[in-house]
Coordinates of C-alpha atoms and ligand atoms in Angstrom, one line a residue:
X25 CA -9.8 -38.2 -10.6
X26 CA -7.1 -38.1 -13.0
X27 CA -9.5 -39.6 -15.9
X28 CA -12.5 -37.6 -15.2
X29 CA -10.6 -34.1 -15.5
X30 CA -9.3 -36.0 -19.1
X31 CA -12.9 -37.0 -20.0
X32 CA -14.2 -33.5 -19.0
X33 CA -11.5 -31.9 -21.5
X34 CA -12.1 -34.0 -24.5
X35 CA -15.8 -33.4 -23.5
X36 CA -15.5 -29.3 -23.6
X37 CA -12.9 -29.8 -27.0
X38 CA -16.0 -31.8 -28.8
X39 CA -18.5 -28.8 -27.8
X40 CA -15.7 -26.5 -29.0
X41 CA -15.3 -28.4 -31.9
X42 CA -19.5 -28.5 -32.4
X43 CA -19.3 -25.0 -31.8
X44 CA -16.7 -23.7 -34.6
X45 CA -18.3 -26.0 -36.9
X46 CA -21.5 -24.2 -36.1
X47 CA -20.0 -20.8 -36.4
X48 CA -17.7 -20.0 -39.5
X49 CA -17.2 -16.7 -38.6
X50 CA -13.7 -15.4 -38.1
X51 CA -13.1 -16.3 -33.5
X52 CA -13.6 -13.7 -31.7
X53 CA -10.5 -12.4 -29.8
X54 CA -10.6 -13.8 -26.1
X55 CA -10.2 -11.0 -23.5
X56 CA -7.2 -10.5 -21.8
X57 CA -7.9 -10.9 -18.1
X58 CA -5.8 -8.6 -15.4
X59 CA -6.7 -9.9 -11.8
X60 CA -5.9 -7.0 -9.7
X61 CA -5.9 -8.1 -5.9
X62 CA -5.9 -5.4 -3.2
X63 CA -6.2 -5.3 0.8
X64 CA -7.9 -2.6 1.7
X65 CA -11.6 -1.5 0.9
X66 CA -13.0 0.1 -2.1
X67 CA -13.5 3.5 -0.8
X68 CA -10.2 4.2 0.0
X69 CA -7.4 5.9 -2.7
X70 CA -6.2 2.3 -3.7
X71 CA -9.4 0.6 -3.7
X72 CA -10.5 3.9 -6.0
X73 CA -7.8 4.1 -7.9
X74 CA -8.3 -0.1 -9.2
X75 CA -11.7 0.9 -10.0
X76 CA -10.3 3.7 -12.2
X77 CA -7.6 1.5 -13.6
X78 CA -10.5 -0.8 -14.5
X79 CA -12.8 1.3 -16.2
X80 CA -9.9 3.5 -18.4
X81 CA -8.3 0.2 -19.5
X82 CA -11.5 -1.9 -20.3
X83 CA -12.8 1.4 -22.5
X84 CA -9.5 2.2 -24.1
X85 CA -8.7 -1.2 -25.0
X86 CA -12.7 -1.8 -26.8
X87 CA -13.2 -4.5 -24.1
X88 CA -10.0 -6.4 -25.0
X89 CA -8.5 -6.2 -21.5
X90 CA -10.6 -7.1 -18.8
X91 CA -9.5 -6.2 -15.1
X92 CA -11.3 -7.8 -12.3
X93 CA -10.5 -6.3 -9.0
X94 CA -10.5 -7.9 -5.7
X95 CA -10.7 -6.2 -3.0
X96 CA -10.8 -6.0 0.8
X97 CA -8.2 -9.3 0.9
X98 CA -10.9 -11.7 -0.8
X99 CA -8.7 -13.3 -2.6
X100 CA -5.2 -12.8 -1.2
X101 CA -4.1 -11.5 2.2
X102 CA -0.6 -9.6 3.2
X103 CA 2.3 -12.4 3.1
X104 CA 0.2 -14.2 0.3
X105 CA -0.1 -11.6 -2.5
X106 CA 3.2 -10.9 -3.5
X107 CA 4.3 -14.9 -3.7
X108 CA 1.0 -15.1 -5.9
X109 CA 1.5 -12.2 -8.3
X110 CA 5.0 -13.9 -8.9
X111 CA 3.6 -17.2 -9.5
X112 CA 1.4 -15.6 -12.1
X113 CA -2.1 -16.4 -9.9
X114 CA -2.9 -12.8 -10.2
X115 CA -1.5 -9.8 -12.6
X116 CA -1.3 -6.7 -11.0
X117 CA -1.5 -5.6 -7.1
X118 CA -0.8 -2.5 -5.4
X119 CA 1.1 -3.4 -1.6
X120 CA 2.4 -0.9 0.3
X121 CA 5.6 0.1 0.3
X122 CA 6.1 -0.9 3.6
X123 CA 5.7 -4.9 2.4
X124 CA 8.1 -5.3 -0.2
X125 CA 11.0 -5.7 2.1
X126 CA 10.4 -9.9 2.7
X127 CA 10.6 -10.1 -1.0
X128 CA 14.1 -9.0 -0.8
X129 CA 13.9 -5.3 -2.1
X130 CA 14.6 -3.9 1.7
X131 CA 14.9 -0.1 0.1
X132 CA 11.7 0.4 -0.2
X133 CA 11.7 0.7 3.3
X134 CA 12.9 4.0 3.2
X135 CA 9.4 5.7 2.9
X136 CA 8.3 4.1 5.8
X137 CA 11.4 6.2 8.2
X138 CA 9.8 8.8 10.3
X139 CA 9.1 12.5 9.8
X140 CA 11.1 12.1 6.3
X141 CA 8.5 13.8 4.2
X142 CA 6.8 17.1 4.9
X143 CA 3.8 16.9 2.7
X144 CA 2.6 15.4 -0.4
X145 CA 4.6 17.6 -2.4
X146 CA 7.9 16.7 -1.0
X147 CA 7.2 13.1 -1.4
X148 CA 6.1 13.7 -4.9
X149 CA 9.5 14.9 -5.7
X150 CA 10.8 11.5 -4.7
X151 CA 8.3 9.1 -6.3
X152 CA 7.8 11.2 -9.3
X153 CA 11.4 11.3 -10.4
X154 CA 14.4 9.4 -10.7
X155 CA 14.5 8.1 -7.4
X156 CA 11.7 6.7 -7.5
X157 CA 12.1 5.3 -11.3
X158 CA 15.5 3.9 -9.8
X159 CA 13.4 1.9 -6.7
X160 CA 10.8 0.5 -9.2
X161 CA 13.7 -0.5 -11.3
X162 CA 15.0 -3.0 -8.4
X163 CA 12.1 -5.2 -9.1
X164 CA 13.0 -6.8 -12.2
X165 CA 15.2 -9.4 -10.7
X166 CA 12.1 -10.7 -8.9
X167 CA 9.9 -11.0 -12.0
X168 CA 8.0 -8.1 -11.3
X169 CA 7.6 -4.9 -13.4
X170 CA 6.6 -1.4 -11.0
X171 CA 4.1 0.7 -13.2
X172 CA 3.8 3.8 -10.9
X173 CA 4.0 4.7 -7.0
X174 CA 0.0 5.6 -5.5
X175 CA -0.5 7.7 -2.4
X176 CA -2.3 6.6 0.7
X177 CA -1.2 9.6 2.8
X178 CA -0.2 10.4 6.6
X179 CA -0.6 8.1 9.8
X180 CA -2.3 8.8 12.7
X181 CA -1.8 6.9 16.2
X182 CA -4.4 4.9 17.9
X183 CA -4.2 3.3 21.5
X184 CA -6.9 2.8 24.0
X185 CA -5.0 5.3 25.8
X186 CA -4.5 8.6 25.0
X187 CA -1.0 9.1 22.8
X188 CA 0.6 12.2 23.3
X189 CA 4.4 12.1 24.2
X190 CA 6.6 9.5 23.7
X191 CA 6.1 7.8 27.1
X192 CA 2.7 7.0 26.6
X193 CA 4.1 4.5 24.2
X194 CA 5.3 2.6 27.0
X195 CA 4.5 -1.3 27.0
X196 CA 2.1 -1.0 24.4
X197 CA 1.7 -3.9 21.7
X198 CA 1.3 -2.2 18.7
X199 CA -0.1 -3.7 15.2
X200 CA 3.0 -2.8 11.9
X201 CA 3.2 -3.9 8.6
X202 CA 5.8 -6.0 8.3
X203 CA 8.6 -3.5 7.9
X204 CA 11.6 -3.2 10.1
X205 CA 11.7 0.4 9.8
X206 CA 8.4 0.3 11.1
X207 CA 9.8 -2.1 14.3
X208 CA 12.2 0.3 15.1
X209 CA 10.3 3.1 15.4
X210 CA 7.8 0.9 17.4
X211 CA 10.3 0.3 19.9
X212 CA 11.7 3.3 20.0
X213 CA 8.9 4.7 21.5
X214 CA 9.0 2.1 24.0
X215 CA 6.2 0.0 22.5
X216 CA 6.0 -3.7 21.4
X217 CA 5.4 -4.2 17.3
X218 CA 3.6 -7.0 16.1
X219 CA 3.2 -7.6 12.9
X220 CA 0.0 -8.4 11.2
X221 CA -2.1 -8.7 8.5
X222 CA -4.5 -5.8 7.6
X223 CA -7.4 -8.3 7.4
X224 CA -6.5 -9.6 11.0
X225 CA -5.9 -5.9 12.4
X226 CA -9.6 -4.8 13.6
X227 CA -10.2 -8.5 15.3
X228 CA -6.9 -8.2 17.1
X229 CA -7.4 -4.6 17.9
X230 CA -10.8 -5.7 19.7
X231 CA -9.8 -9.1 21.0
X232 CA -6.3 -7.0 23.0
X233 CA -3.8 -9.1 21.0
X234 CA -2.2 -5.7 20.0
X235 CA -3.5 -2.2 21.9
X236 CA -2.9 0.3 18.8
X237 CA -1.9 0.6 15.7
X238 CA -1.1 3.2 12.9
X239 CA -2.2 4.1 9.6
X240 CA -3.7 6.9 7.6
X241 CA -7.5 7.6 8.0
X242 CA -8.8 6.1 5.1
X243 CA -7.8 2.5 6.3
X244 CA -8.5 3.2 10.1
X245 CA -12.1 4.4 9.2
X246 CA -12.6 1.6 6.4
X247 CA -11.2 -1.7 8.5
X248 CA -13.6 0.2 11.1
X249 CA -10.2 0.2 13.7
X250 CA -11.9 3.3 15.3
X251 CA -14.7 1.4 16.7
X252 CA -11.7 -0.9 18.8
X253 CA -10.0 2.5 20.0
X254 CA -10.3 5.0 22.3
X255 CA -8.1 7.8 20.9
X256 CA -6.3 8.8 17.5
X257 CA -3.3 10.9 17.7
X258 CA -3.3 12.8 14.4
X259 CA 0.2 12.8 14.3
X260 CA 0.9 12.9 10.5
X261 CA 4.7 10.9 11.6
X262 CA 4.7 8.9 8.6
X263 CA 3.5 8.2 5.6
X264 CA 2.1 4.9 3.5
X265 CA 1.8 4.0 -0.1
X266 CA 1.9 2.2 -1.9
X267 CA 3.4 0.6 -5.7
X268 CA 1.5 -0.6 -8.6
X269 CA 3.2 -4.4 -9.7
X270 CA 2.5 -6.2 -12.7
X271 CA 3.8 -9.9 -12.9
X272 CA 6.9 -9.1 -15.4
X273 CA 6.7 -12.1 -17.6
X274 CA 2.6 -11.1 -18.1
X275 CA 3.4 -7.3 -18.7
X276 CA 5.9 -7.7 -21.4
X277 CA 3.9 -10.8 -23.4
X278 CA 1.4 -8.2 -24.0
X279 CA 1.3 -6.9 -27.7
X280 CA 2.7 -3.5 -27.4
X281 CA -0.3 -1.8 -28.6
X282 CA -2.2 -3.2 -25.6
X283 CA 1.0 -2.5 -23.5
X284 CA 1.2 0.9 -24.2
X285 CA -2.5 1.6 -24.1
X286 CA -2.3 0.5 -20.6
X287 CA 0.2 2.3 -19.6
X288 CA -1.7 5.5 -20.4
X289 CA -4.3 4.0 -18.1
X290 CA -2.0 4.1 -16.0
X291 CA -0.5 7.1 -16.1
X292 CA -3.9 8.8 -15.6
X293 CA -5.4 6.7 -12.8
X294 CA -2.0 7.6 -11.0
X295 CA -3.1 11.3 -11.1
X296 CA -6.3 10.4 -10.3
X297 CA -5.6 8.8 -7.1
X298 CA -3.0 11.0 -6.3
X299 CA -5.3 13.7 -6.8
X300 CA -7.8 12.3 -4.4
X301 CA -5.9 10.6 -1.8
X302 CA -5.5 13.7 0.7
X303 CA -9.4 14.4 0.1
X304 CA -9.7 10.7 0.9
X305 CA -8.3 10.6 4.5
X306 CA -9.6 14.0 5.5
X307 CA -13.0 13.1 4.7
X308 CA -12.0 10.0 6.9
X309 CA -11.0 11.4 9.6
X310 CA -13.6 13.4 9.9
X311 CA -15.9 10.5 9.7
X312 CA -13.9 9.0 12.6
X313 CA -14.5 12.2 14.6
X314 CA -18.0 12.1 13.8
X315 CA -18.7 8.8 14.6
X316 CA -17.8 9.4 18.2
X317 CA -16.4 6.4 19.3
X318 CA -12.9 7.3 19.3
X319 CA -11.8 10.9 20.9
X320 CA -9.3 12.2 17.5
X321 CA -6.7 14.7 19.2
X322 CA -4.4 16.7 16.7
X323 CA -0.9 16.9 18.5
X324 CA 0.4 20.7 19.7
X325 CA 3.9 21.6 18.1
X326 CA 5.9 20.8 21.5
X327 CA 4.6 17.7 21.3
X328 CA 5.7 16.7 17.8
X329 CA 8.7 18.4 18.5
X330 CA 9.2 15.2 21.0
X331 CA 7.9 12.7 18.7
X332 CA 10.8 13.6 16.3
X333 CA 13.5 13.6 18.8
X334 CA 12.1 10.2 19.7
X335 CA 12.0 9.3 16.1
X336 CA 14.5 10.8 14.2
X337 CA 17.0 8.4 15.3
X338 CA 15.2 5.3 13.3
X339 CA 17.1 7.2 10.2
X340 CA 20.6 6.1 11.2
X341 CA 19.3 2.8 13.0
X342 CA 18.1 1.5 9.7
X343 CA 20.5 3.1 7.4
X344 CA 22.5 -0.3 6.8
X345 CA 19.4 -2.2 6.2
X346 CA 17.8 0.4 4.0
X347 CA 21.0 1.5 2.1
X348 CA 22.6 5.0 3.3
X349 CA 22.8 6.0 -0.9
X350 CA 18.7 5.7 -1.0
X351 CA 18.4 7.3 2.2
X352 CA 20.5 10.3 0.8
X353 CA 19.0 10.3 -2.3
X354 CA 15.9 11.2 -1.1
X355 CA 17.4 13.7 1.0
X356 CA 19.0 15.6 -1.8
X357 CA 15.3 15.2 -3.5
X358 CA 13.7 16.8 -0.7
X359 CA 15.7 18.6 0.6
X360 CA 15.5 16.8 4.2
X361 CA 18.3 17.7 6.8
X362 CA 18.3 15.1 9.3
X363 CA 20.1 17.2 12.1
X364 CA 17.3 19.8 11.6
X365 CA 14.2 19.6 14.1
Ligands
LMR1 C1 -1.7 -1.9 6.2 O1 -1.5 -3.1 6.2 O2 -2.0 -1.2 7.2 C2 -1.7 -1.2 4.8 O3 -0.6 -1.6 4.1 C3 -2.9 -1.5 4.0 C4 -2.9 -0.8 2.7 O4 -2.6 -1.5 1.7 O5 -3.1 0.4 2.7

């Protein structure tokens, strides 16, 4: 084995060697390769926003950086991607911020608390400003860089029962990502949280190894999770999304001219998404609704009102994991009062 992979090499250095001598020319530059791996489909704001990421940094760099996306897990599933963008396998993903907390950076569990942001705008105050520069920051020690924060957008419920108070929640095993602000607030409402994969979701979904789930449109409509429920609670109780990682060592070996032009890439696929994101999940919802397989019902104010008593507690449950300082921080940014309703 071991002397056939050495005969193969010395056999591709002779063509390489055949090959210069053909070609005096000065050697062409090889391509820097980004392999961006990514979960979720590509019509959804992450899968559009790699796409975006791709085409503005392949054109502004003349071809020099290539980025090939993968998406849909094809080449690396939840609990796989983030060992493999350390080990350098790939260069750049986008997990949600709900994932990062078995890697050790728990705070970026904060988003995932209930009812904590009121809109887009009030989250963009948070992930467009120090806060948010000070949460990407706590990624270094782990050999990652954190280019930018993406939207996803606002979760709906979805049982094969209808989910309109708290009780209904009863017994039910529902599918999380694997954070533990996300397993409180599970149990809180009396349910059962599994964690699992989003590749695995739809199959358990439809096999009964979990009865619901959560998540914004986009994904539900996407993984096709509405086909395996009967009814989506547009509740809007959360939100998920996500942060742009680069493999630290990778990033800053780049010559800085590349670097930078990247960034920019950056920078403007991050408006880009950002921009489309809420078009993104009301265009799927209404595609759920459309589709007719899975009654959508948009909760009244008395019953969200009862959702956030439920909830609300999951903030001082998971302040010690979390950190109370972030928790605050983002408090001050958005001006959040957690006593309130
Ligand atoms: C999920 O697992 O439900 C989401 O994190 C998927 C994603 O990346 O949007």
């Amino acid at each position: 084995m071991k002397r056939s992979a050495i005969g193969f090499a010395f056999a591709a250095l002779m063509v390489g060697t055949a090959a210069l001598a053909q070609e005096p020319a000065a050697p062409a530059r090889e391509s820097i390769v980004i392999k961006f791996s990514h979960v979720t489909a590509k019509n959804t704001p992450k899968g559009e926003g790699a796409e975006y990421f791709k085409k503005l940094a392949e054109e502004r760099t003349g071809g020099r950086v290539r980025v090939e996306v993968y998406p849909n897990s094809i080449l690396y599933k939840d609990g796989e991607e983030l060992e493999m963008l350390q080990l350098g396998a790939v260069q750049m993903l986008a997990p949600s911020l709900a994932k990062f907390g078995p890697l050790g950076v728990k705070e970026f569990e904060v988003f995932d608390l209930p009812f904590l942001f009121d809109g887009y705008g009030d989250l963009h105050k948070v992930t467009e400003g120090p806060v948010g520069l000070a949460l990407l920051k706590k990624l270094e020690p782990k050999g990652i860089t954190g280019l930018a924060f993406w939207d996803n957008g606002f979760k709906v419920m979805s049982a094969n029962r209808p989910l309109r108070l708290p009780a209904d929640f009863k017994g039910l095993k529902m599918r999380i990502q694997s954070s533990k602000v996300l397993d409180q607030e599970m149990r809180d409402l009396g349910a059962l949280p599994q964690v699992t994969a989003l590749s695995e979701a739809y199959q358990a979904l439809q096999t009964g190894v979990v009865d619901g789930t959560e998540n914004p449109p986009s994904n539900l409509y996407t993984q096709r999770m509405h086909e395996v429920q009967k009814f989506v609670s547009v509740s809007n109780h959360g939100y998920l999304g996500y942060a742009v990682i680069v493999n630290r060592k990778f990033w800053s070996a780049l010559p800085a001219v590349v670097r930078m032009t990247l960034e920019g890439a950056m920078r403007d696929a991050t408006v880009y998404v950002n921009q489309v994101a809420k078009k993104e999940n009301d265009d799927a919802l209404e595609a759920v609704r459309k589709a007719g397989r899975a009654q959508v019902y948009t909760l009244s104010a008395e019953e969200r009102l009862e959702w956030k008593k439920a909830l609300l507690p999951v903030h001082r449950e998971q302040a010690a994991r979390i950190g109370r300082e972030t928790i605050e921080d983002i408090y001050r940014a958005t001006g959040f009062d957690p006593r309130r309703l």
